Amino acid sequence: MSTTAAHAATRVDNPFVGAGVYVNPEWSANAAAEPGGSAVSNQPTAVWMDRIAAINGANGSMGLRAHLNAAVQQAAGKPYVFQVVIYDLPGRDCAALASNGELGPDDLPRYKSEFIDPIAAILADPAYANLRIVTTIEIDSLPNLVTNAGGTNTATAACDTMKANGNYVNGVGYALAKLGAIPNVYNYIDAGHHGWLGWDSNLQPAIDMMKQAATASGATVNNVQGFITNTANYSALHEPNFTINDSVNGTSVRQSKWVDWNQYVDEASFAKAWRTKAIASGFNSNIGMLIDTSRNGWGGASRPAGPGPKTSVDAYVDGGRIDRRLQAGNWCNQAGAGLGERPKAAPEDGIAAYVWVKPPGESDGASSAIANDEGKGFDRMCDPTYTGNARNNNNMSGALANAPVAGHWFSAQFQELMKNAYPALGTGGTTDTTAPTVPTGLAATSTSTSVSLTWTASTDNVGVTGYDVYRGGTLIGSTNSTSFSDTGLTAATAYSYTVKAKDAAGNVSAASAALSVTTASGGTADTTPPSTPGNLAATTTSSSASLTWTASTDNVGVTGYNVYRGGTLIGSTTSTSYTDSGLTAATAYSYTVKAKDAAGNLSAAAAVTATTQAGSGTGSAGCTATYKVSSDWGAGFNADVTVTAGNTAITSWKVTWTYAGNQQVTNLWNGTVSQSGQSVTVNNAGYNGAVAANGTTSFGFGGSYSGSNAVPTLTCTATS
């Protein structure tokens, strides 16, 4: 098998799932040498390629190949992630000075030939084919073109130059294309943080800038595995004591000085919103988000135990926020910061991993001017005596004193981060077995169809991570805040609720005192039907069809779904799936699904055609294919197709369909496509034609259309 095929066969949507992650021995040694540092010295951190000399190793440090060789040894043949930061754009860091780079604004040719090309050549070495290489592409670069160029009140001449010459966009595009051509490389573009891009005026323009770079210099969106937020920054992962929807005496939290009309108060909510908007803007539907949690813990004795006082909106936010910076624009060696969540795969929906990209203990920049041969200047934001600028609303910098040049070991910072770690560092390797305190003050307001609950925050020896809400003893949802809304209820009906707190170790508190709530009496009759079930899809065996769809919505509440075969009602379900069995092999069946509410209103029907597989008695080869629209923004869409082998393994497959409308496939991954008019044919790629008996593979594509975007009927053929 060729090296390329071997790479591609192991590619996954989330490289962190089921894999170990490289522990940088140089960082690990620095951490272990610190008092108490052995508590975290085994954590994985990223390797930084922040200048040309770093590729081969500078001043006695390990070069890229040495790190990769060490990663192969650590992997010992098991799935393993190697994280590397690609960070040396021409005119780098145009809005700051501490991390200015070695290349001038017009040095794009050098960036390509002396930096990206040598890195790509090393990463493509077959010796590293079994590693999952995760790149963080060019920190801060593209967001700077949105907020710090083009006439904004925070614009700098350097950022104006980089926006005008296009070298950030073209440099990032070149890096994505060159590195993305290596099958086991997973590119993640830096997406700033919520305290920088969380405003409406910044977020979508920043995504548009990413899209421009992702289609420049030979790159496509297929070269982008996802995005990373909070890189080398301090924004809190979750703010548990207030939400963007809270208000104090009629004043919204968004009007507080800290939030300042931002749409987001923490990184998790920002990252999830970014992902949704990026997919809607044309990025692939399987992209994931990384969040750098290396220094955003904000624990220690100063961590608030609950919400602030409701004397004013500023008192409420400032008294409850765990991010204790003077202003969210402060980015350099922050006093009071702590280690955040330890690296973890798939910790939340849409989040591929928590990662430590910025190695804790490595300085953000020098507190005063220090001569160096790394091209790194002195930025006053790293000076603890600096009184600020327009980008941090003229607040003090909040930086620690006596810091070395960016990237150099800063013992005082490492000790600060350990002291304020959240979750806190264990002592002697002990396990947290202490449950949070019981939630108190459970209260509710209700309408005829909903109950809104609030309660007082619990406390924990390490930290509360969330709450589980129960109705009548049944878990109905979880939340990171101290409020929850239960909808779709019946009018004039009594319900009983309890709440339990939980921590990162899985300890759960006892239940709160039960609260009985009776919904209000109903008003006028409900005549509004639910919305149509979305993305109806089917998978089959020789004798069954399994249907899935996305949930409908309703003005009161969806109570279930009716499933029809050929226009005849065959069953009902309260979930978003249904299996129809006892079918005939190799036969096409037409299904529709309608949502219903308590008043008996039925939605319009969603439809799909499914063909059962050939009978198992013959042992014949065959395949089926299902089509699912993963995102649709009116003029374009993304779709995923799953190919399922029959009862015999196959070596190749072909999927064909005919559109009813004017849909055009614009780009496709994991296959080869041809389209003539409304007819589309997709053949397997070289690496995914072989599918085990009853196994699956998939391909996806982006498309454009006008008018309707009906799901077509697919035909799958295969050879054994």
PDB file of N, CA, C and O in Angstrom, residues 20-61:
ATOM      1  N   GLY A  20      -3.509   9.133  22.280  1.00  0.00           N
ATOM      2  CA  GLY A  20      -2.649   9.833  23.212  1.00  0.00           C
ATOM      3  C   GLY A  20      -2.171  11.137  22.587  1.00  0.00           C
ATOM      4  O   GLY A  20      -2.338  11.355  21.387  1.00  0.00           O
ATOM      5  N   VAL A  21      -1.573  12.002  23.394  1.00  0.00           N
ATOM      6  CA  VAL A  21      -1.104  13.299  22.903  1.00  0.00           C
ATOM      7  C   VAL A  21       0.327  13.524  23.387  1.00  0.00           C
ATOM      8  O   VAL A  21       0.660  13.231  24.548  1.00  0.00           O
ATOM      9  N   TYR A  22       1.153  14.042  22.506  1.00  0.00           N
ATOM     10  CA  TYR A  22       2.594  14.196  22.744  1.00  0.00           C
ATOM     11  C   TYR A  22       2.890  15.097  23.934  1.00  0.00           C
ATOM     12  O   TYR A  22       2.377  16.219  24.031  1.00  0.00           O
ATOM     13  N   VAL A  23       3.738  14.605  24.824  1.00  0.00           N
ATOM     14  CA  VAL A  23       4.257  15.379  25.947  1.00  0.00           C
ATOM     15  C   VAL A  23       5.641  15.892  25.546  1.00  0.00           C
ATOM     16  O   VAL A  23       6.570  15.100  25.340  1.00  0.00           O
ATOM     17  N   ASN A  24       5.767  17.191  25.418  1.00  0.00           N
ATOM     18  CA  ASN A  24       7.020  17.813  25.001  1.00  0.00           C
ATOM     19  C   ASN A  24       8.061  17.625  26.111  1.00  0.00           C
ATOM     20  O   ASN A  24       7.903  18.175  27.205  1.00  0.00           O
ATOM     21  N   PRO A  25       9.125  16.852  25.883  1.00  0.00           N
ATOM     22  CA  PRO A  25      10.078  16.576  26.968  1.00  0.00           C
ATOM     23  C   PRO A  25      10.808  17.814  27.458  1.00  0.00           C
ATOM     24  O   PRO A  25      11.198  17.868  28.633  1.00  0.00           O
ATOM     25  N   GLU A  26      10.984  18.816  26.602  1.00  0.00           N
ATOM     26  CA  GLU A  26      11.664  20.039  27.054  1.00  0.00           C
ATOM     27  C   GLU A  26      10.775  20.810  28.023  1.00  0.00           C
ATOM     28  O   GLU A  26      11.226  21.249  29.087  1.00  0.00           O
ATOM     29  N   TRP A  27       9.488  20.986  27.659  1.00  0.00           N
ATOM     30  CA  TRP A  27       8.578  21.659  28.589  1.00  0.00           C
ATOM     31  C   TRP A  27       8.397  20.831  29.851  1.00  0.00           C
ATOM     32  O   TRP A  27       8.380  21.366  30.972  1.00  0.00           O
ATOM     33  N   SER A  28       8.254  19.524  29.699  1.00  0.00           N
ATOM     34  CA  SER A  28       8.040  18.652  30.846  1.00  0.00           C
ATOM     35  C   SER A  28       9.183  18.768  31.846  1.00  0.00           C
ATOM     36  O   SER A  28       8.962  18.800  33.068  1.00  0.00           O
ATOM     37  N   ALA A  29      10.412  18.850  31.340  1.00  0.00           N
ATOM     38  CA  ALA A  29      11.573  18.974  32.225  1.00  0.00           C
ATOM     39  C   ALA A  29      11.545  20.300  32.971  1.00  0.00           C
ATOM     40  O   ALA A  29      11.839  20.363  34.176  1.00  0.00           O
ATOM     41  N   ASN A  30      11.191  21.393  32.275  1.00  0.00           N
ATOM     42  CA  ASN A  30      11.099  22.696  32.938  1.00  0.00           C
ATOM     43  C   ASN A  30      10.030  22.675  34.028  1.00  0.00           C
ATOM     44  O   ASN A  30      10.224  23.212  35.124  1.00  0.00           O
ATOM     45  N   ALA A  31       8.881  22.061  33.716  1.00  0.00           N
ATOM     46  CA  ALA A  31       7.792  22.016  34.689  1.00  0.00           C
ATOM     47  C   ALA A  31       8.174  21.164  35.895  1.00  0.00           C
ATOM     48  O   ALA A  31       7.926  21.549  37.052  1.00  0.00           O
ATOM     49  N   ALA A  32       8.785  20.000  35.636  1.00  0.00           N
ATOM     50  CA  ALA A  32       9.140  19.097  36.729  1.00  0.00           C
ATOM     51  C   ALA A  32      10.195  19.694  37.647  1.00  0.00           C
ATOM     52  O   ALA A  32      10.268  19.343  38.835  1.00  0.00           O
ATOM     53  N   ALA A  33      11.028  20.594  37.112  1.00  0.00           N
ATOM     54  CA  ALA A  33      12.077  21.217  37.918  1.00  0.00           C
ATOM     55  C   ALA A  33      11.519  22.260  38.883  1.00  0.00           C
ATOM     56  O   ALA A  33      12.217  22.682  39.818  1.00  0.00           O
ATOM     57  N   GLU A  34      10.282  22.681  38.685  1.00  0.00           N
ATOM     58  CA  GLU A  34       9.662  23.658  39.574  1.00  0.00           C
ATOM     59  C   GLU A  34       9.090  22.961  40.812  1.00  0.00           C
ATOM     60  O   GLU A  34       8.580  21.836  40.714  1.00  0.00           O
ATOM     61  N   PRO A  35       9.126  23.600  41.969  1.00  0.00           N
ATOM     62  CA  PRO A  35       8.490  23.005  43.154  1.00  0.00           C
ATOM     63  C   PRO A  35       7.016  22.706  42.884  1.00  0.00           C
ATOM     64  O   PRO A  35       6.257  23.597  42.494  1.00  0.00           O
ATOM     65  N   GLY A  36       6.620  21.462  43.024  1.00  0.00           N
ATOM     66  CA  GLY A  36       5.239  21.064  42.785  1.00  0.00           C
ATOM     67  C   GLY A  36       4.905  20.838  41.332  1.00  0.00           C
ATOM     68  O   GLY A  36       3.784  20.419  41.007  1.00  0.00           O
ATOM     69  N   GLY A  37       5.858  21.097  40.431  1.00  0.00           N
ATOM     70  CA  GLY A  37       5.570  21.025  39.005  1.00  0.00           C
ATOM     71  C   GLY A  37       5.314  19.626  38.485  1.00  0.00           C
ATOM     72  O   GLY A  37       4.710  19.461  37.418  1.00  0.00           O
ATOM     73  N   SER A  38       5.733  18.613  39.214  1.00  0.00           N
ATOM     74  CA  SER A  38       5.506  17.244  38.754  1.00  0.00           C
ATOM     75  C   SER A  38       4.021  16.908  38.689  1.00  0.00           C
ATOM     76  O   SER A  38       3.633  15.927  38.045  1.00  0.00           O
ATOM     77  N   ALA A  39       3.178  17.719  39.322  1.00  0.00           N
ATOM     78  CA  ALA A  39       1.738  17.475  39.281  1.00  0.00           C
ATOM     79  C   ALA A  39       1.179  17.645  37.874  1.00  0.00           C
ATOM     80  O   ALA A  39       0.124  17.083  37.555  1.00  0.00           O
ATOM     81  N   VAL A  40       1.870  18.418  37.031  1.00  0.00           N
ATOM     82  CA  VAL A  40       1.359  18.651  35.673  1.00  0.00           C
ATOM     83  C   VAL A  40       2.397  18.393  34.597  1.00  0.00           C
ATOM     84  O   VAL A  40       2.113  18.566  33.404  1.00  0.00           O
ATOM     85  N   SER A  41       3.591  17.994  34.962  1.00  0.00           N
ATOM     86  CA  SER A  41       4.668  17.875  33.973  1.00  0.00           C
ATOM     87  C   SER A  41       4.412  16.780  32.942  1.00  0.00           C
ATOM     88  O   SER A  41       5.110  16.713  31.931  1.00  0.00           O
ATOM     89  N   ASN A  42       3.410  15.932  33.190  1.00  0.00           N
ATOM     90  CA  ASN A  42       3.075  14.889  32.208  1.00  0.00           C
ATOM     91  C   ASN A  42       1.951  15.314  31.279  1.00  0.00           C
ATOM     92  O   ASN A  42       1.451  14.493  30.498  1.00  0.00           O
ATOM     93  N   GLN A  43       1.559  16.576  31.318  1.00  0.00           N
ATOM     94  CA  GLN A  43       0.477  17.048  30.453  1.00  0.00           C
ATOM     95  C   GLN A  43       1.013  17.343  29.044  1.00  0.00           C
ATOM     96  O   GLN A  43       2.134  17.837  28.883  1.00  0.00           O
ATOM     97  N   PRO A  44       0.207  17.080  28.004  1.00  0.00           N
ATOM     98  CA  PRO A  44       0.655  17.368  26.629  1.00  0.00           C
ATOM     99  C   PRO A  44       0.569  18.855  26.309  1.00  0.00           C
ATOM    100  O   PRO A  44      -0.408  19.524  26.659  1.00  0.00           O
ATOM    101  N   THR A  45       1.585  19.373  25.662  1.00  0.00           N
ATOM    102  CA  THR A  45       1.613  20.762  25.204  1.00  0.00           C
ATOM    103  C   THR A  45       2.087  20.808  23.762  1.00  0.00           C
ATOM    104  O   THR A  45       2.665  19.842  23.255  1.00  0.00           O
ATOM    105  N   ALA A  46       1.869  21.931  23.108  1.00  0.00           N
ATOM    106  CA  ALA A  46       2.240  22.074  21.704  1.00  0.00           C
ATOM    107  C   ALA A  46       3.710  22.454  21.549  1.00  0.00           C
ATOM    108  O   ALA A  46       4.315  23.062  22.437  1.00  0.00           O
ATOM    109  N   VAL A  47       4.253  22.109  20.406  1.00  0.00           N
ATOM    110  CA  VAL A  47       5.602  22.532  20.002  1.00  0.00           C
ATOM    111  C   VAL A  47       5.444  23.755  19.103  1.00  0.00           C
ATOM    112  O   VAL A  47       4.624  23.755  18.185  1.00  0.00           O
ATOM    113  N   TRP A  48       6.218  24.791  19.352  1.00  0.00           N
ATOM    114  CA  TRP A  48       6.079  26.054  18.614  1.00  0.00           C
ATOM    115  C   TRP A  48       7.174  26.190  17.558  1.00  0.00           C
ATOM    116  O   TRP A  48       8.366  26.192  17.875  1.00  0.00           O
ATOM    117  N   MET A  49       6.727  26.330  16.313  1.00  0.00           N
ATOM    118  CA  MET A  49       7.620  26.719  15.229  1.00  0.00           C
ATOM    119  C   MET A  49       7.391  28.210  14.989  1.00  0.00           C
ATOM    120  O   MET A  49       6.524  28.615  14.216  1.00  0.00           O
ATOM    121  N   ASP A  50       8.144  29.050  15.722  1.00  0.00           N
ATOM    122  CA  ASP A  50       7.909  30.489  15.683  1.00  0.00           C
ATOM    123  C   ASP A  50       9.024  31.263  14.986  1.00  0.00           C
ATOM    124  O   ASP A  50       9.040  32.497  15.013  1.00  0.00           O
ATOM    125  N   ARG A  51       9.940  30.554  14.359  1.00  0.00           N
ATOM    126  CA  ARG A  51      10.974  31.173  13.527  1.00  0.00           C
ATOM    127  C   ARG A  51      11.650  30.073  12.723  1.00  0.00           C
ATOM    128  O   ARG A  51      11.532  28.881  13.038  1.00  0.00           O
ATOM    129  N   ILE A  52      12.325  30.466  11.692  1.00  0.00           N
ATOM    130  CA  ILE A  52      12.947  29.496  10.796  1.00  0.00           C
ATOM    131  C   ILE A  52      13.947  28.617  11.538  1.00  0.00           C
ATOM    132  O   ILE A  52      13.999  27.402  11.330  1.00  0.00           O
ATOM    133  N   ALA A  53      14.711  29.212  12.448  1.00  0.00           N
ATOM    134  CA  ALA A  53      15.731  28.448  13.169  1.00  0.00           C
ATOM    135  C   ALA A  53      15.126  27.360  14.032  1.00  0.00           C
ATOM    136  O   ALA A  53      15.788  26.350  14.330  1.00  0.00           O
ATOM    137  N   ALA A  54      13.855  27.515  14.448  1.00  0.00           N
ATOM    138  CA  ALA A  54      13.229  26.511  15.311  1.00  0.00           C
ATOM    139  C   ALA A  54      13.022  25.189  14.590  1.00  0.00           C
ATOM    140  O   ALA A  54      12.900  24.140  15.232  1.00  0.00           O
ATOM    141  N   ILE A  55      12.984  25.216  13.265  1.00  0.00           N
ATOM    142  CA  ILE A  55      12.735  23.981  12.511  1.00  0.00           C
ATOM    143  C   ILE A  55      13.831  22.960  12.787  1.00  0.00           C
ATOM    144  O   ILE A  55      13.555  21.772  13.015  1.00  0.00           O
ATOM    145  N   ASN A  56      15.060  23.417  12.800  1.00  0.00           N
ATOM    146  CA  ASN A  56      16.187  22.514  13.055  1.00  0.00           C
ATOM    147  C   ASN A  56      16.666  22.564  14.497  1.00  0.00           C
ATOM    148  O   ASN A  56      17.558  21.797  14.885  1.00  0.00           O
ATOM    149  N   GLY A  57      16.071  23.448  15.297  1.00  0.00           N
ATOM    150  CA  GLY A  57      16.483  23.579  16.695  1.00  0.00           C
ATOM    151  C   GLY A  57      17.443  24.726  16.866  1.00  0.00           C
ATOM    152  O   GLY A  57      18.441  24.822  16.138  1.00  0.00           O
ATOM    153  N   ALA A  58      17.129  25.617  17.802  1.00  0.00           N
ATOM    154  CA  ALA A  58      17.970  26.798  18.023  1.00  0.00           C
ATOM    155  C   ALA A  58      18.460  26.816  19.460  1.00  0.00           C
ATOM    156  O   ALA A  58      17.727  26.441  20.384  1.00  0.00           O
ATOM    157  N   ASN A  59      19.702  27.240  19.630  1.00  0.00           N
ATOM    158  CA  ASN A  59      20.290  27.393  20.966  1.00  0.00           C
ATOM    159  C   ASN A  59      20.189  26.116  21.795  1.00  0.00           C
ATOM    160  O   ASN A  59      19.908  26.139  22.996  1.00  0.00           O
ATOM    161  N   GLY A  60      20.407  24.980  21.138  1.00  0.00           N
ATOM    162  CA  GLY A  60      20.420  23.708  21.845  1.00  0.00           C
ATOM    163  C   GLY A  60      19.069  23.062  22.053  1.00  0.00           C
ATOM    164  O   GLY A  60      18.989  21.975  22.641  1.00  0.00           O
ATOM    165  N   SER A  61      18.000  23.687  21.584  1.00  0.00           N
ATOM    166  CA  SER A  61      16.672  23.103  21.770  1.00  0.00           C
ATOM    167  C   SER A  61      16.380  22.086  20.671  1.00  0.00           C
ATOM    168  O   SER A  61      17.032  22.059  19.627  1.00  0.00           O
TER     169      SER A  61
END
